[in-house]
CSV table of C-alpha atoms and ligand atoms in Angstrom, one decimal:
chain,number,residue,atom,x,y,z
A,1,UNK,CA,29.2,14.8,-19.4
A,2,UNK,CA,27.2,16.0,-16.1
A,3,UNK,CA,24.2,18.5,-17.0
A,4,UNK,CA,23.8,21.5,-15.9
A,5,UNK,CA,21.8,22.3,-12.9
A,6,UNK,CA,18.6,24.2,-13.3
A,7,UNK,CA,16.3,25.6,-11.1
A,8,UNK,CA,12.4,25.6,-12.2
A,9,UNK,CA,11.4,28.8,-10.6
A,10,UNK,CA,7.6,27.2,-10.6
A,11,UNK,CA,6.3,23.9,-11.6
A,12,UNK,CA,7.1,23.4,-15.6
A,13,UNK,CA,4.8,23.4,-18.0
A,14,UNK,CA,4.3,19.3,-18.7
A,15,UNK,CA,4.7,20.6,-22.2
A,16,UNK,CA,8.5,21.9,-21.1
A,17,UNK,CA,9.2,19.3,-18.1
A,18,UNK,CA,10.4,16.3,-20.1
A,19,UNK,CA,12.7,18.5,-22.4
A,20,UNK,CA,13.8,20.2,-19.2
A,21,UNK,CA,14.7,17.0,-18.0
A,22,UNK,CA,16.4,15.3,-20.8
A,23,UNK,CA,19.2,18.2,-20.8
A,24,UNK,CA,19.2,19.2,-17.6
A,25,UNK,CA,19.4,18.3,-13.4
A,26,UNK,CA,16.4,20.3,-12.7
A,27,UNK,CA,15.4,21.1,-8.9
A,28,UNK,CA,12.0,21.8,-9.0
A,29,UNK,CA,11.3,25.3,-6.6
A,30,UNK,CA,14.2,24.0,-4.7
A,31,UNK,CA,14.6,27.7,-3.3
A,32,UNK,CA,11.6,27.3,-1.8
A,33,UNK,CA,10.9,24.0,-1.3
A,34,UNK,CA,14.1,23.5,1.1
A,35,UNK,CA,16.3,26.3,1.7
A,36,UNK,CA,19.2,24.5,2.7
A,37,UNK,CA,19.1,21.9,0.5
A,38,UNK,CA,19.1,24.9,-2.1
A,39,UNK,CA,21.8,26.7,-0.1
A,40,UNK,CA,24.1,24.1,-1.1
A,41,UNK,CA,23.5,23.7,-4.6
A,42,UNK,CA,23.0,27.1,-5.3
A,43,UNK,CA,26.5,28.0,-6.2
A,44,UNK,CA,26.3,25.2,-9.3
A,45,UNK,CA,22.9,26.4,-10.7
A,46,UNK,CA,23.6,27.7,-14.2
A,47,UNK,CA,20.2,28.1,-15.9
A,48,UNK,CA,17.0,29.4,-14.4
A,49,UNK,CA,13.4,28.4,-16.1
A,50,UNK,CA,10.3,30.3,-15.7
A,51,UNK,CA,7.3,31.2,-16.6
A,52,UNK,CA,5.4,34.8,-16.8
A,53,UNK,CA,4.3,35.4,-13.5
A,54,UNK,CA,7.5,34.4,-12.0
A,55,UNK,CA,9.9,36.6,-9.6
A,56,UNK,CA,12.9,36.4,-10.0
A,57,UNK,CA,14.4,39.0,-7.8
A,58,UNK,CA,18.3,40.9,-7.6
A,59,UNK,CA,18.6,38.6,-4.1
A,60,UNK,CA,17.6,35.3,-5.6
A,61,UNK,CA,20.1,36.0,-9.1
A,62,UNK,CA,22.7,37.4,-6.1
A,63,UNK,CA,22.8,33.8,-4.5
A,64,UNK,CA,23.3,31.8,-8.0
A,65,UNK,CA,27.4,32.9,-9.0
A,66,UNK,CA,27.5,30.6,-12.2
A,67,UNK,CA,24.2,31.5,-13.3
A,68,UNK,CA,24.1,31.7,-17.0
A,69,UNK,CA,20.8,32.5,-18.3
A,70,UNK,CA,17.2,32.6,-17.5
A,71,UNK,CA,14.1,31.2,-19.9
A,72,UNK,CA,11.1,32.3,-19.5
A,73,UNK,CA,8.5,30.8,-20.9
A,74,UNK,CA,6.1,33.9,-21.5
A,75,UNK,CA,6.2,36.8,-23.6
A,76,UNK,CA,6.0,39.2,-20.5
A,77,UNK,CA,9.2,39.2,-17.9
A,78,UNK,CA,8.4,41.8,-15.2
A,79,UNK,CA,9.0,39.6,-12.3
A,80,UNK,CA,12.8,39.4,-13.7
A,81,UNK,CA,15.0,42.0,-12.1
A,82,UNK,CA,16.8,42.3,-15.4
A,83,UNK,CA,19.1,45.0,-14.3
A,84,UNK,CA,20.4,43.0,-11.8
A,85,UNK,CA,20.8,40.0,-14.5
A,86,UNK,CA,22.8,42.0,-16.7
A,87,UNK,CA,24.9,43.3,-14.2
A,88,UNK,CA,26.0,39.7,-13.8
A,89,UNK,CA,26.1,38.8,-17.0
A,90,UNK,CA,23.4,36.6,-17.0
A,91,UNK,CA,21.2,36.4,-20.2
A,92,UNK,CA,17.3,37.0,-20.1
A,93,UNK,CA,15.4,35.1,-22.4
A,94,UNK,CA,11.5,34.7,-23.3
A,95,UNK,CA,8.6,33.7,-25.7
A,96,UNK,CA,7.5,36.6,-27.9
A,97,UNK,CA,5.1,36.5,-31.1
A,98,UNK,CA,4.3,32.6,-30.6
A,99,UNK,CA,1.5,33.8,-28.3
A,100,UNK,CA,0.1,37.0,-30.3
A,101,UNK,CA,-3.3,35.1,-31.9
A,102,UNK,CA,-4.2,33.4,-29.1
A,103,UNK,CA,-4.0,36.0,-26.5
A,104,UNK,CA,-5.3,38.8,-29.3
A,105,UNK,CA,-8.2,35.7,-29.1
A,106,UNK,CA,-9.3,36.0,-25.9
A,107,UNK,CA,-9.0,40.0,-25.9
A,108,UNK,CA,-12.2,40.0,-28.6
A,109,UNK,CA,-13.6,36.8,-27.0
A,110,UNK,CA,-14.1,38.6,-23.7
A,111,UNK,CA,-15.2,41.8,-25.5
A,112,UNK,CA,-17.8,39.9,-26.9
A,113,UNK,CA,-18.6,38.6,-23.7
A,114,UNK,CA,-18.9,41.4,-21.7
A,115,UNK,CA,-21.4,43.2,-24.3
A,116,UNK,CA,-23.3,40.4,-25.7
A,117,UNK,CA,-23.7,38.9,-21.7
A,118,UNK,CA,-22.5,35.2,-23.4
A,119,UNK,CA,-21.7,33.9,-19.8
A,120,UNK,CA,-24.7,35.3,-18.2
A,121,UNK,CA,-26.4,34.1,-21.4
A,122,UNK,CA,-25.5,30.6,-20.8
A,123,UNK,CA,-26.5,31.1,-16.7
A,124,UNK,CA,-29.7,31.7,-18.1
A,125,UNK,CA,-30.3,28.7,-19.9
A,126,UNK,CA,-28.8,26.1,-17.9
A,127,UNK,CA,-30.8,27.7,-14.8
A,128,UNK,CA,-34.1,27.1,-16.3
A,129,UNK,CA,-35.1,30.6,-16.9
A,130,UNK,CA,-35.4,31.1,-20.4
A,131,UNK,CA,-39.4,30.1,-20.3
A,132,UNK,CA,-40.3,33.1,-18.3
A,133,UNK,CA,-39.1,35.4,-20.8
A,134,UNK,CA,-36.4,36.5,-22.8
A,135,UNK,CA,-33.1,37.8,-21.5
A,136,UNK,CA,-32.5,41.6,-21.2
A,137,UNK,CA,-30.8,43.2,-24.4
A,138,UNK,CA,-27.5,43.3,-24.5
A,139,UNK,CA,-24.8,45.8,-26.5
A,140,UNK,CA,-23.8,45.4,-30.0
A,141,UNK,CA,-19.9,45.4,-30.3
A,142,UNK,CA,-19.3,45.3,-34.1
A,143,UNK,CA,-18.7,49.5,-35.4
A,144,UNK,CA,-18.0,51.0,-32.4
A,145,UNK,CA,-15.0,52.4,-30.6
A,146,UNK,CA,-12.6,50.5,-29.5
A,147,UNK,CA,-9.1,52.0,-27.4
A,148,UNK,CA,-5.8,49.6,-27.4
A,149,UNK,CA,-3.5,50.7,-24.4
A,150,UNK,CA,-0.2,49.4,-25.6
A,151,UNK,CA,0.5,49.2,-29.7
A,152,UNK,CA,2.9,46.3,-29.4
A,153,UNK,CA,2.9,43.0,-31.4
A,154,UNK,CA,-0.4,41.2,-29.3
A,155,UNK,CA,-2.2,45.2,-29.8
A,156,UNK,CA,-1.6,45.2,-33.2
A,157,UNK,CA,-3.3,41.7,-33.6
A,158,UNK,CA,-6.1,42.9,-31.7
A,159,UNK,CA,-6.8,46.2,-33.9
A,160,UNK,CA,-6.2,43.3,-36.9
A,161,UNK,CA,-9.2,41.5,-35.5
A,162,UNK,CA,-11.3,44.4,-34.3
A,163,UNK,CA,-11.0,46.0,-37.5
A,164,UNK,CA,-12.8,43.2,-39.1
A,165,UNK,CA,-15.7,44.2,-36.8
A,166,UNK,CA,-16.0,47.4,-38.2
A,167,UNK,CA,-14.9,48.8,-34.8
A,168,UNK,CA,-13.2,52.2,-35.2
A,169,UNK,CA,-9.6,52.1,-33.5
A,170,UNK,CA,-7.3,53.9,-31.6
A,171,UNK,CA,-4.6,53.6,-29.3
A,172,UNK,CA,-2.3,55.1,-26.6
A,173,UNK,CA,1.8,53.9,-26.4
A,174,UNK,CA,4.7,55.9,-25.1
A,175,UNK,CA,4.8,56.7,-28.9
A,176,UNK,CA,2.8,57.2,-32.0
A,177,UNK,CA,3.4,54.2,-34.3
A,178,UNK,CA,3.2,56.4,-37.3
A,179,UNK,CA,3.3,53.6,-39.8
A,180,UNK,CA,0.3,52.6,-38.5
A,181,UNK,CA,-3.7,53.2,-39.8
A,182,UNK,CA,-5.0,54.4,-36.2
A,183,UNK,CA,-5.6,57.3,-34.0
A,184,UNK,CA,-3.3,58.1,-31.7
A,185,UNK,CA,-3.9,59.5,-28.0
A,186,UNK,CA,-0.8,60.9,-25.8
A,187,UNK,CA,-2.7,59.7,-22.5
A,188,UNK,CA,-4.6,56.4,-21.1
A,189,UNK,CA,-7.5,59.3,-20.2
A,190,UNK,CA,-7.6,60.7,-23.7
A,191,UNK,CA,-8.3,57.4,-25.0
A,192,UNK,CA,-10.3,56.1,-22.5
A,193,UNK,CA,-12.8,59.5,-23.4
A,194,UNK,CA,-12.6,58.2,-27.1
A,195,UNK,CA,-13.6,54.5,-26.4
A,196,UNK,CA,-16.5,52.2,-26.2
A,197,UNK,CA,-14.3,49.4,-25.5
A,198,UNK,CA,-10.7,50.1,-24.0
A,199,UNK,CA,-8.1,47.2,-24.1
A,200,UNK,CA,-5.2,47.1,-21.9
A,201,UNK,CA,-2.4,44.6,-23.8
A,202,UNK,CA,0.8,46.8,-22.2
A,203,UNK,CA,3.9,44.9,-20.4
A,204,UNK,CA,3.8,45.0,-16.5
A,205,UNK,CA,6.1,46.5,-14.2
A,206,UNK,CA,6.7,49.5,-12.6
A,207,UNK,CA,6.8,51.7,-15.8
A,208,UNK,CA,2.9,50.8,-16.4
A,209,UNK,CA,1.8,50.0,-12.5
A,210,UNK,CA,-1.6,51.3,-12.0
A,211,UNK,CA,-1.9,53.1,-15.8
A,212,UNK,CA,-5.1,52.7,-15.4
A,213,UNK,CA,-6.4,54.6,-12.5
A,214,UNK,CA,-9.6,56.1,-11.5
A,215,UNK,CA,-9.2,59.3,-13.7
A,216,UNK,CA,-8.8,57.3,-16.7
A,217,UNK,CA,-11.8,54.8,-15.6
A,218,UNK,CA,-14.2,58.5,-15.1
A,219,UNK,CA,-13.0,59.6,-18.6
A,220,UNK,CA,-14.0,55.9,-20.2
A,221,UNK,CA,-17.5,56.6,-18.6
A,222,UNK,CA,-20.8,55.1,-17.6
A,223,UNK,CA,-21.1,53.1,-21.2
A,224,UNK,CA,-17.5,52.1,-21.0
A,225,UNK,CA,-16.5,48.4,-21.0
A,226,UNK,CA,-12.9,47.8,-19.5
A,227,UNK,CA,-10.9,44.5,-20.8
A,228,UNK,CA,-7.4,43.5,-19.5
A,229,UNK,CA,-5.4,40.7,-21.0
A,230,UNK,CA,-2.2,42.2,-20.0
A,231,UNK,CA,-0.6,42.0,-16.2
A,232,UNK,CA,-3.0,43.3,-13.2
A,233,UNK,CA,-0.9,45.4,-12.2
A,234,UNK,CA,-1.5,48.0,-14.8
A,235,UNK,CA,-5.1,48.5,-13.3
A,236,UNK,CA,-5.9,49.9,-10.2
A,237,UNK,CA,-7.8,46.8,-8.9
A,238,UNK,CA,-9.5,48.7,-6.3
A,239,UNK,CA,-10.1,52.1,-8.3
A,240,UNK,CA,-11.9,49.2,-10.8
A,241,UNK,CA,-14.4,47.7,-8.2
A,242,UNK,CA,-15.0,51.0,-6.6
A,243,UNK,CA,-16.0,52.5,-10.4
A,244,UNK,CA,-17.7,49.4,-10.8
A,245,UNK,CA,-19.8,49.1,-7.8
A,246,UNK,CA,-20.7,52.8,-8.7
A,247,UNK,CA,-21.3,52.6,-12.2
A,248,UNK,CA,-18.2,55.1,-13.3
A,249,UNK,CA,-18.1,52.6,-16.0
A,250,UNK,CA,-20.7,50.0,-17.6
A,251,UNK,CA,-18.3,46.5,-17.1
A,252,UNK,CA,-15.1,44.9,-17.0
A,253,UNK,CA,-13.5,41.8,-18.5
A,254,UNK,CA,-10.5,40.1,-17.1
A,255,UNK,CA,-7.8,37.9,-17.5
A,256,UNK,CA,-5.5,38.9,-15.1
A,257,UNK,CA,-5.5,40.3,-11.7
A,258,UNK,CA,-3.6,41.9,-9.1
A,259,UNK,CA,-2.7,39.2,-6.4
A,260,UNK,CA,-3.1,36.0,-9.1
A,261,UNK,CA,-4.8,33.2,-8.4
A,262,UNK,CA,-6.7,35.6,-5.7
A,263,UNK,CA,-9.8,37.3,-7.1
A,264,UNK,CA,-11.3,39.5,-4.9
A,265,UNK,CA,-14.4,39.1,-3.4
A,266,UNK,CA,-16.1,42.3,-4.3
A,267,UNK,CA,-15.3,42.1,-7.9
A,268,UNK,CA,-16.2,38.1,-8.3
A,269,UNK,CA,-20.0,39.7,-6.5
A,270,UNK,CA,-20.6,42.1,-9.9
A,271,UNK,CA,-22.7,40.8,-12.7
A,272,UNK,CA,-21.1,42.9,-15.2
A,273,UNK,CA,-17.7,41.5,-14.7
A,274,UNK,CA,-16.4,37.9,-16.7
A,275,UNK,CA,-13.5,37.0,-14.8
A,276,UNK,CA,-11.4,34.4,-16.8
A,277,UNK,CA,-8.1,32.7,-14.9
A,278,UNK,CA,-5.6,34.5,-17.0
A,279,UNK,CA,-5.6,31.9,-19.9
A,280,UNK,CA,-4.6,34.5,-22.4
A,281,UNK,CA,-2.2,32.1,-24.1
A,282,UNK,CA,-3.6,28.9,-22.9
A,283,UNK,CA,-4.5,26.6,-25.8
A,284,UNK,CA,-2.3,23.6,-26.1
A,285,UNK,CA,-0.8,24.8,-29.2
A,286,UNK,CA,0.4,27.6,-28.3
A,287,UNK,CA,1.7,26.8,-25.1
A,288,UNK,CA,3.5,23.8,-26.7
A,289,UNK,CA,5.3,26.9,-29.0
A,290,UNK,CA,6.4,28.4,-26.1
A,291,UNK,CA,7.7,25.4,-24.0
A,292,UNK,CA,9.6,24.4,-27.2
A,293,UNK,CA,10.9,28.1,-28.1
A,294,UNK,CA,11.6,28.3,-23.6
A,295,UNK,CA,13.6,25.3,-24.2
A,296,UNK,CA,15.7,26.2,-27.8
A,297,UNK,CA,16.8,29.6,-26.2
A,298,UNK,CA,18.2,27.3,-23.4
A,299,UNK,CA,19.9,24.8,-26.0
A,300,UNK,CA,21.4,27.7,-27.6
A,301,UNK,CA,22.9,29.4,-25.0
A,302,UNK,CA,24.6,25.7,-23.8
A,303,UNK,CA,25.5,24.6,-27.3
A,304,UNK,CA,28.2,28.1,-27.2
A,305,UNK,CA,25.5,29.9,-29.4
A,306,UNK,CA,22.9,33.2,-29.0
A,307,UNK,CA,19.3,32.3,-27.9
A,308,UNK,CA,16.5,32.7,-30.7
A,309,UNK,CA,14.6,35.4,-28.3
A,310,UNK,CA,16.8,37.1,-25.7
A,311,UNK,CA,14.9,40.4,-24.0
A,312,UNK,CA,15.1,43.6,-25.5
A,313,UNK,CA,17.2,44.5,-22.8
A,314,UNK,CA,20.0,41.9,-23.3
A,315,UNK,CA,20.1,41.6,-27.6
B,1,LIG,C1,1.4,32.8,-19.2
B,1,LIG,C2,1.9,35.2,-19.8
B,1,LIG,O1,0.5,32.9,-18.2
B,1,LIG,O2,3.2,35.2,-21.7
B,1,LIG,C3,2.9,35.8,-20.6
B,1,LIG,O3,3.5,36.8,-20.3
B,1,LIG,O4,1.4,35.8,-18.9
B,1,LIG,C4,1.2,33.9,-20.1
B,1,LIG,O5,1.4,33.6,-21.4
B,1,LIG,C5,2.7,32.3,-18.7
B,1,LIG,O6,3.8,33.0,-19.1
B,1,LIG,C6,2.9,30.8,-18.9
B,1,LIG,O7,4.1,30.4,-18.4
C-alpha cells in the first residue's frame, strides 16, 4: 500500500520526524521550498503536520483538494484558518493538556525571575562584581497579587502553583468560572488595577489580538510586573516597550513575541525585561507527549477512526 502524502508545514520536531516518516511520504516545507515541485503534488496531499506557530492559511488548505486533516503539534492553533478547514471538511487536530505543567512551569519560573532579578543575579556573579558589594534588593513574590488573563486548563495550573505561594489570585476570561476559588474581573484593566503580577496564558488570534494594550498596562501600574507565556500577539509589543521605557509599569517577562524569532531591539536594551525564546513547553518530555499525541491523532484519522484531540471547533 502507497502512504499518504504529507506536507510538514515546518521542519518536524526530531521527536515526530521518524514516526512521520514510517507512515507517511512527507515533503518537508515543499510549499515553500519549491513551488512547482509542490504544484504538482499538491492535489495528492492528504495530511498536513504542524506545529504552534504555524500558518496555515484558507489559500494554502484551497490548493490541497484531498486534504484530510491537519496535526498540530501544539496546544494553540491560531495560524489555522479553521473556518476554512471545516468548510472543506478537513479535520483540525492538536496537543492539549500534555503541555499544562510545563508551560504553567515556566509562567512561575519567569515570575520569579523578574522579581527576585535571578538572571541579572547570575550576570552579577559570573562578571566579577559581587566583591564590590551586594546586589540591589529585589521584590518578594510569595503573598502578593497575582492576575491570570485567560482561566483555561494551562491558567488553572498556574493559579495551582501560585496558590502554593501564598499569592492571592484572580483572573479575567470571557466568563466567570464559577466553580472556581478566585476573583473574577469582567476586563484585562480591572484586573491589571488588582495585580502585582499579571499573567497572560489566553489563545491567540484575532479574538485576543492586542488584549493587552496600553490602558490595561497604566492600570497594572508603576510596581506592576507583566509575564506572557501565551502568543505575542495578545500584547501590544510596542504599547509594552513604550510603558517600559517610561516606567508605566515596573518589568516584563517573556516567552513569546510579536514577530518570533525577532526580538526587538528596544525591548532586548531594558534591564527589567528576561526574554526567554518561547520554550514554554520545551522539556524533552513533554515535547516527546506531544510529537506522540501529533502523531496518534494522525493514525486515527487514517486507521477509519476519530482523532484523540480534534479542536474544539471540529469535535
Ligand atoms: C510550541 C506552543 O512552541 O503549544 C503551543 O501552542 O506554542 C508551543 O508548545 C510549539 O507548538 C511546538 O511545536
Amino acid at each position: 500500500m502507497t502512504k499518504p502524502d504529507l506536507l510538514a508545514i515546518a521542519k518536524p520536531s526530531p521527536l515526530l520526524a521518524p514516526q512521520l516518516a514510517a507512515d507517511f511520504t512527507v515533503h518537508e516545507r515543499l510549499h515553500e521550498a519549491d513551488p512547482a515541485a509542490f504544484a504538482a503534488i499538491a492535489p495528492r496531499i492528504r495530511a498536513i503536520a504542524g506545529g504552534g506557530e504555524s500558518r496555515i492559511t484558507g489559500e494554502l488548505i484551497a490548493q490541497l483538494p484531498a486534504l484530510e486533516i491537519i496535526s498540530i503539534m501544539g496546544v494553540g492553533y491560531d495560524g489555522v484558518d479553521v473556518a476554512a478547514a471545516k468548510a472543506q471538511g478537513v479535520m483540525v487536530t492538536h496537543t492539549p493538556d500534555v503541555l499544562n505543567d510545563d508551560v504553567a512551569d515556566l509562567a512561575i519560573g519567569l515570575m520569579l525571575c523578574a522579581a527576585r532579578q535571578l538572571p541579572a543575579a547570575d550576570r552579577f556573579v559570573r562578571e566579577g562584581r559581587w566583591p564590590a558589594g551586594a546586589m540591589p534588593l529585589a521584590r518578594k513574590m510569595s503573598g502578593a497579587r497575582v492576575g491570570i488573563v485567560g482561566m483555561g486548563r494551562i491558567g488553572q495550573a498556574i493559579a495551582l502553583r501560585a496558590a502554593a505561594f501564598g499569592m492571592r489570585i484572580a483572573y479575567t476570561a470571557r466568563t466567570a468560572k464559577t466553580a472556581l476559588p478566585y476573583l473574577y474581573h469582567p476586563s484585562p484593566a480591572a484586573l491589571a488595577a488588582e495585580s502585582d503580577f499579571l499573567v497572560v496564558i489566553t489563545p491567540g488570534g484575532a479574538a485576543t489580538r492586542k488584549l493587552i494594550d496600553a490602558e490595561v498596562l497604566r492600570a497594572l501600574g508603576t510596581n506592576g510586573i507583566l509575564v506572557n507565556v501565551a502568543r505575542g500577539s495578545v500584547v501590544d509589543e510596542s504599547a509594552l516597550i513604550e510603558a517600559l521605557e517610561q516606567g508605566v509599569i515596573a518589568g516584563a517577562a517573556l516567552d513569546v513575541f510579536e514577530n518570533e524569532p525577532n526580538v526587538p531591539e528596544r525591548l532586548r536594551a531594558l534591564p527589567q525585561v528576561v526574554l526567554a525564546p518561547h520554550i514554554g513547553s520545551a522539556t524533552t518530555a513533554t515535547r516527546q507527549a506531544m510529537a506522540d499525541l501529533a502523531y496518534v491523532n494522525l493514525r486515527e484519522h487514517f486507521a477509519g477512526r476519530r482523532p484523540q484531540t480534534p479542536v474544539p471547533e471540529c469535535r
